[in-house]
GROMACS .gro file of C-alpha atoms in nm:
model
  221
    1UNK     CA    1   0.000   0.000   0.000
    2UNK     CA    2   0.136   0.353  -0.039
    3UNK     CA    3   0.264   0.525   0.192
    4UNK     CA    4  -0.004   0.847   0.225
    5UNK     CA    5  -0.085   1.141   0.455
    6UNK     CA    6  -0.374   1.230   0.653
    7UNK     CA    7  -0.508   1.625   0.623
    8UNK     CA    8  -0.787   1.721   0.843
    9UNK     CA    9  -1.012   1.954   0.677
   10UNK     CA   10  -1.366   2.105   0.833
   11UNK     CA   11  -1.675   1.939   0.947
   12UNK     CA   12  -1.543   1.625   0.991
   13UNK     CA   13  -1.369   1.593   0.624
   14UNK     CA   14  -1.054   1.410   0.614
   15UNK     CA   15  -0.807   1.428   0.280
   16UNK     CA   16  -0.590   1.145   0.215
   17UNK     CA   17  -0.270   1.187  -0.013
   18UNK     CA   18  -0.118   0.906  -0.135
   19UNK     CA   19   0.125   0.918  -0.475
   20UNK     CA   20  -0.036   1.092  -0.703
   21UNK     CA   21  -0.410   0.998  -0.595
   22UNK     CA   22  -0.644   1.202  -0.359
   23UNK     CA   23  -0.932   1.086  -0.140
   24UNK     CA   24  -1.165   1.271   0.023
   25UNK     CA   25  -1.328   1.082   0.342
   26UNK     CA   26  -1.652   1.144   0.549
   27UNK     CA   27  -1.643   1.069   0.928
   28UNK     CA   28  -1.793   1.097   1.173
   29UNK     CA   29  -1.610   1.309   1.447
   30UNK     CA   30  -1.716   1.370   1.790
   31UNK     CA   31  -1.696   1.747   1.840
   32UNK     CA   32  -1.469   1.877   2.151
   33UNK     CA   33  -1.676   1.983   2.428
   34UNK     CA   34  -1.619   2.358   2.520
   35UNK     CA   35  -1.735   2.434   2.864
   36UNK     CA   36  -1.865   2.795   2.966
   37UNK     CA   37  -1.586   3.013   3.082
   38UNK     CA   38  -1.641   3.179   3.403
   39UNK     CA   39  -1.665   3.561   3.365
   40UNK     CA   40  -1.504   3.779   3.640
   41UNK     CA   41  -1.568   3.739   3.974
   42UNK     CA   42  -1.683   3.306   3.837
   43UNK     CA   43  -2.079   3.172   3.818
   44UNK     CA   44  -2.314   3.248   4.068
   45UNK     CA   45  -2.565   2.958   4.167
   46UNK     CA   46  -2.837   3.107   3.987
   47UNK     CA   47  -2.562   3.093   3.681
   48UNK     CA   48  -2.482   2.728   3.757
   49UNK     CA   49  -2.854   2.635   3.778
   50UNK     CA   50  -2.922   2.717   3.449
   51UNK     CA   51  -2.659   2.542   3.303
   52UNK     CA   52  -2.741   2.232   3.107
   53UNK     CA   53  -2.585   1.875   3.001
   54UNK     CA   54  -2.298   1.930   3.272
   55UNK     CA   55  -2.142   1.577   3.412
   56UNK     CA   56  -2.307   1.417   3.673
   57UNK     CA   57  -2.197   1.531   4.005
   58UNK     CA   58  -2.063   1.865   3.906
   59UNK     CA   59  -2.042   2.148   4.173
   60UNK     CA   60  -2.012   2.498   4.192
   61UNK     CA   61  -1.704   2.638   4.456
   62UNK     CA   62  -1.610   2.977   4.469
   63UNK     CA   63  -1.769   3.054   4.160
   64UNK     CA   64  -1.574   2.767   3.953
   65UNK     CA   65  -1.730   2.448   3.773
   66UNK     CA   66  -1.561   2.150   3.948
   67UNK     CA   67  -1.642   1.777   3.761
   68UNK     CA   68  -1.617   1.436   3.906
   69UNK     CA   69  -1.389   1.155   3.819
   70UNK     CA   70  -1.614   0.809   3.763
   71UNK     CA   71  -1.702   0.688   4.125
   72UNK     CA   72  -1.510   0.360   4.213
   73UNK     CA   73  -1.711   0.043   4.347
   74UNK     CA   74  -1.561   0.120   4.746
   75UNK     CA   75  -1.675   0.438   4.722
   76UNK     CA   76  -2.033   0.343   4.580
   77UNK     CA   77  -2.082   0.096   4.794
   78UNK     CA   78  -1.979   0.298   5.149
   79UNK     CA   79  -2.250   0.548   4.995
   80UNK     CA   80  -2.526   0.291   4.986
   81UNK     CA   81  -2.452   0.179   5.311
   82UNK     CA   82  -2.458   0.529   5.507
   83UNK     CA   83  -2.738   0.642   5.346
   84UNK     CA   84  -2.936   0.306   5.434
   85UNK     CA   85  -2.822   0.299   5.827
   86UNK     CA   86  -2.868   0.649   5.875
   87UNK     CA   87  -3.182   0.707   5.707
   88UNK     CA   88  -3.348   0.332   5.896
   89UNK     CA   89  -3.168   0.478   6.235
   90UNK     CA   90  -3.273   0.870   6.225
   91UNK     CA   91  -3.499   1.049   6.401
   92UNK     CA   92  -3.852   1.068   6.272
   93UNK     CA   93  -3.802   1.477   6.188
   94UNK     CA   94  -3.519   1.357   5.964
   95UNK     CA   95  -3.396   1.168   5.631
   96UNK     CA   96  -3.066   1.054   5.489
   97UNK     CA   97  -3.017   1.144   5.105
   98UNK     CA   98  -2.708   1.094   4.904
   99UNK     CA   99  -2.541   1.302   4.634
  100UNK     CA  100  -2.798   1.624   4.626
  101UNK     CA  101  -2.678   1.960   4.558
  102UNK     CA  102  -2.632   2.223   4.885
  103UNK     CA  103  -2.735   2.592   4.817
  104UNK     CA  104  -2.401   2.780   5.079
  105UNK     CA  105  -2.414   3.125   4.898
  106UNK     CA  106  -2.399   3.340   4.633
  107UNK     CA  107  -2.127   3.082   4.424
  108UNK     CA  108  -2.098   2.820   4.637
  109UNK     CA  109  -2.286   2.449   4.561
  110UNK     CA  110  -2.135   2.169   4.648
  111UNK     CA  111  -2.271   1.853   4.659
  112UNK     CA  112  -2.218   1.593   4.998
  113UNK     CA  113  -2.202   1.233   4.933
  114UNK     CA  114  -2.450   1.141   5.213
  115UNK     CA  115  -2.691   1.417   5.363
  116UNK     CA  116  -2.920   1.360   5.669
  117UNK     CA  117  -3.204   1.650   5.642
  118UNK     CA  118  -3.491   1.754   5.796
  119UNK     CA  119  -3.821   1.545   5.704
  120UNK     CA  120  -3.986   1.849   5.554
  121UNK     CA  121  -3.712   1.919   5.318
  122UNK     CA  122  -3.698   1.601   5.219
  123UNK     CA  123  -4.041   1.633   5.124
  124UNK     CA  124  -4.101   1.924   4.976
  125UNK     CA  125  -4.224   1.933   4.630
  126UNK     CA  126  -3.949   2.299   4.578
  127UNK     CA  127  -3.652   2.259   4.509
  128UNK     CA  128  -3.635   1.968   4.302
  129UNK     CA  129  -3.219   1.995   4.260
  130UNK     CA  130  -3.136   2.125   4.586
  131UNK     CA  131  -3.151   2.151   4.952
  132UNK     CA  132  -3.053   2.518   5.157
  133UNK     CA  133  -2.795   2.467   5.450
  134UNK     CA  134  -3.063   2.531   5.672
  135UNK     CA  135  -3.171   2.195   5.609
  136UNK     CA  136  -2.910   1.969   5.698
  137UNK     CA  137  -2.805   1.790   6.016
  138UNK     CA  138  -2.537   1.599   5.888
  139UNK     CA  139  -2.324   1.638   5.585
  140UNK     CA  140  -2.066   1.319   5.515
  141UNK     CA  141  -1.805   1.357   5.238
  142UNK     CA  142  -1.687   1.024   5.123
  143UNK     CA  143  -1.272   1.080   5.025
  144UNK     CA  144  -1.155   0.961   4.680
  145UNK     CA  145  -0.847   0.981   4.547
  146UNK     CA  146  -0.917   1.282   4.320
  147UNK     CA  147  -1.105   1.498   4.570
  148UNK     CA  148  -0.837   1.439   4.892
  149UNK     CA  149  -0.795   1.853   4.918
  150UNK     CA  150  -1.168   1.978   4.884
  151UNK     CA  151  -1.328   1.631   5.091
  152UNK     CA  152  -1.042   1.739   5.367
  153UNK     CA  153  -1.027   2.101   5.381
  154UNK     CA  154  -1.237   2.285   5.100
  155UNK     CA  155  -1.602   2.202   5.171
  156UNK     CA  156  -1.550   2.116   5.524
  157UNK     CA  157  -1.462   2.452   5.602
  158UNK     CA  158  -1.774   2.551   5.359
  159UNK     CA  159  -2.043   2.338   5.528
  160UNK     CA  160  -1.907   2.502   5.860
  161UNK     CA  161  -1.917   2.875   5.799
  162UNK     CA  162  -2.265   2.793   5.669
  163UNK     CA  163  -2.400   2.702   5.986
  164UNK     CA  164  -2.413   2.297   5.907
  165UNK     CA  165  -2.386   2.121   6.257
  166UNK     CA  166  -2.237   1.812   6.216
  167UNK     CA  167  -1.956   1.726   5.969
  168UNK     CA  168  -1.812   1.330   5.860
  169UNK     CA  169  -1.549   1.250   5.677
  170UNK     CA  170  -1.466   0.879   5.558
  171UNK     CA  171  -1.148   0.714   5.461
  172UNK     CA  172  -1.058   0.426   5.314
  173UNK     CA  173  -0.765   0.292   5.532
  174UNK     CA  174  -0.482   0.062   5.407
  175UNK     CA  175  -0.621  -0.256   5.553
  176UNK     CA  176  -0.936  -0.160   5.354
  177UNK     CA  177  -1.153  -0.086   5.616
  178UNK     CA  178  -1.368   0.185   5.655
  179UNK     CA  179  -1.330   0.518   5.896
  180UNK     CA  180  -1.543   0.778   5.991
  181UNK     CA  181  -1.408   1.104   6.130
  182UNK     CA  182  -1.669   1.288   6.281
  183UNK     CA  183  -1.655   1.688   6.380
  184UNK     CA  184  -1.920   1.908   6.517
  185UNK     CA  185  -1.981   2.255   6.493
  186UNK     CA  186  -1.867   2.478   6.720
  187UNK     CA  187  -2.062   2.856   6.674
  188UNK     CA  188  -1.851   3.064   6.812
  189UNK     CA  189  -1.584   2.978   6.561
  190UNK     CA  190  -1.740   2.850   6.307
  191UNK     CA  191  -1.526   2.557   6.297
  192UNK     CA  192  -1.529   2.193   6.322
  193UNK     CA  193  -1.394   1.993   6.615
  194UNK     CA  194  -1.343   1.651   6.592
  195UNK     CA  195  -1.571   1.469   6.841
  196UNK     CA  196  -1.460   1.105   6.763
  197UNK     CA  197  -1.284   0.798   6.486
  198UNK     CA  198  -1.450   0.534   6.427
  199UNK     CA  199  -1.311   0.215   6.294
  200UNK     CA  200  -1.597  -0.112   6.225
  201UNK     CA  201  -1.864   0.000   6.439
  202UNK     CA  202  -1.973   0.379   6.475
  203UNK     CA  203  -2.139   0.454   6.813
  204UNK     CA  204  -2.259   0.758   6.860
  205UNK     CA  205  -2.570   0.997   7.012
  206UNK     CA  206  -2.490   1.262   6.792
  207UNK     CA  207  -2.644   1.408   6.543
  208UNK     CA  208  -2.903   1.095   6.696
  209UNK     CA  209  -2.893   0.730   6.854
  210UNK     CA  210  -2.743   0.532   6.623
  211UNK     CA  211  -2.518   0.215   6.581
  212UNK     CA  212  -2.378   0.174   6.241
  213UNK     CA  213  -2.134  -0.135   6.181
  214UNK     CA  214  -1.917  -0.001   5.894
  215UNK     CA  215  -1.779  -0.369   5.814
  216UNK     CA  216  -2.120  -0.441   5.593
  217UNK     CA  217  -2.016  -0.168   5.289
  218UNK     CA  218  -1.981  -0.464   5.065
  219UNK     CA  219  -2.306  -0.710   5.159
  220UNK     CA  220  -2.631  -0.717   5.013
  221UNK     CA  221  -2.872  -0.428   5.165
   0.00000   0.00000   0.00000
């Protein structure tokens, strides 16, 4: 076969030179995705609500778009099983949810892994997409290897100076088990204190009763 070279033209039009004989090929190119630059200042959350066909699990910090790597099975599955326990062991004013944006302020929308709410905001019909921070009890971040800085630092320090009582952050340790750091608000500050680690059983009367073993991620619910 000759040797030839490959010219990209518009629309998806390729032109192939080989010796002395020209093709022109059709295909079928997907186009590049351009994603709306943020103006001065970056989005506001009414900005970021109108936005359309965004990944899943995209969230709005300091005015800047911030996307999601695919969600690994561990993760998924220590999801499933928080939201279960703590939803069967709340208190009947409250619900677990998982994965559901948080309205903080003007350009901040982040979105917790695990959420325990109050029963009416679960419930309403208004906001579909959303909750307010008014409305959580609990907000758990789940840490993956891609979101280390803003599970550890960033939104913690969000969910606290917007009033959010009760903060948990779970690791995945190196014997594969799962831990639960758990911090509560203090007012004055407006900063988390940790309150207790939990390794294979969490124990705890705070935010409510509840006994969670944390060695079931991976049976059947």
């Amino acid at each position: 076969m000759a040797r030839g070279s490959l010219h990209i033209r518009g629309g998806g039009k390729y032109l192939i030179k080989g010796g002395n004989n020209r093709y022109d090929v059709h295909m079928a190119v997907d186009p590049v995705r351009e994603w709306p630059i943020p103006p001065a200042g970056g989005f506001t959350v009414d900005d970021f609500l109108q936005m359309r066909d965004l990944p899943k699990h995209t969230e709005l910090i300091d005015g800047g778009l911030v996307f999601a790597s695919p969600q690994r099975k561990w993760h998924r599955q220590v999801l499933d099983m928080l939201r279960q326990a703590l939803d069967a062991q709340a208190l009947e004013e409250m619900r677990a949810d998982r994965e559901m944006a948080v309205r903080l302020g003007p350009r901040q929308m982040p979105e917790p892994d695990v959420l325990v709410v109050t029963a009416e905001a679960f419930s309403r019909p208004e906001p579909e997409s959303y909750y307010f921070a008014e409305d959580l009890v609990l907000a758990v971040e789940v840490v993956s290897p891609d979101s280390e800085e803003r599970d550890r630092d960033t939104k913690p320090r969000k969910y606290a100076m917007a009033g959010i009582p009760h903060f948990w952050r779970v690791e995945r340790s190196s014997e594969d088990r799962v831990v639960v750091y758990a911090y509560e608000l203090d007012p004055v500050s407006t900063r988390y204190v940790p309150v207790g680690i939990y390794h294979d059983r969490l124990k705890t009367g705070t935010p409510f009763d509840m006994d969670i073993d944390l060695t079931t991620a991976k049976e059947r619910g």
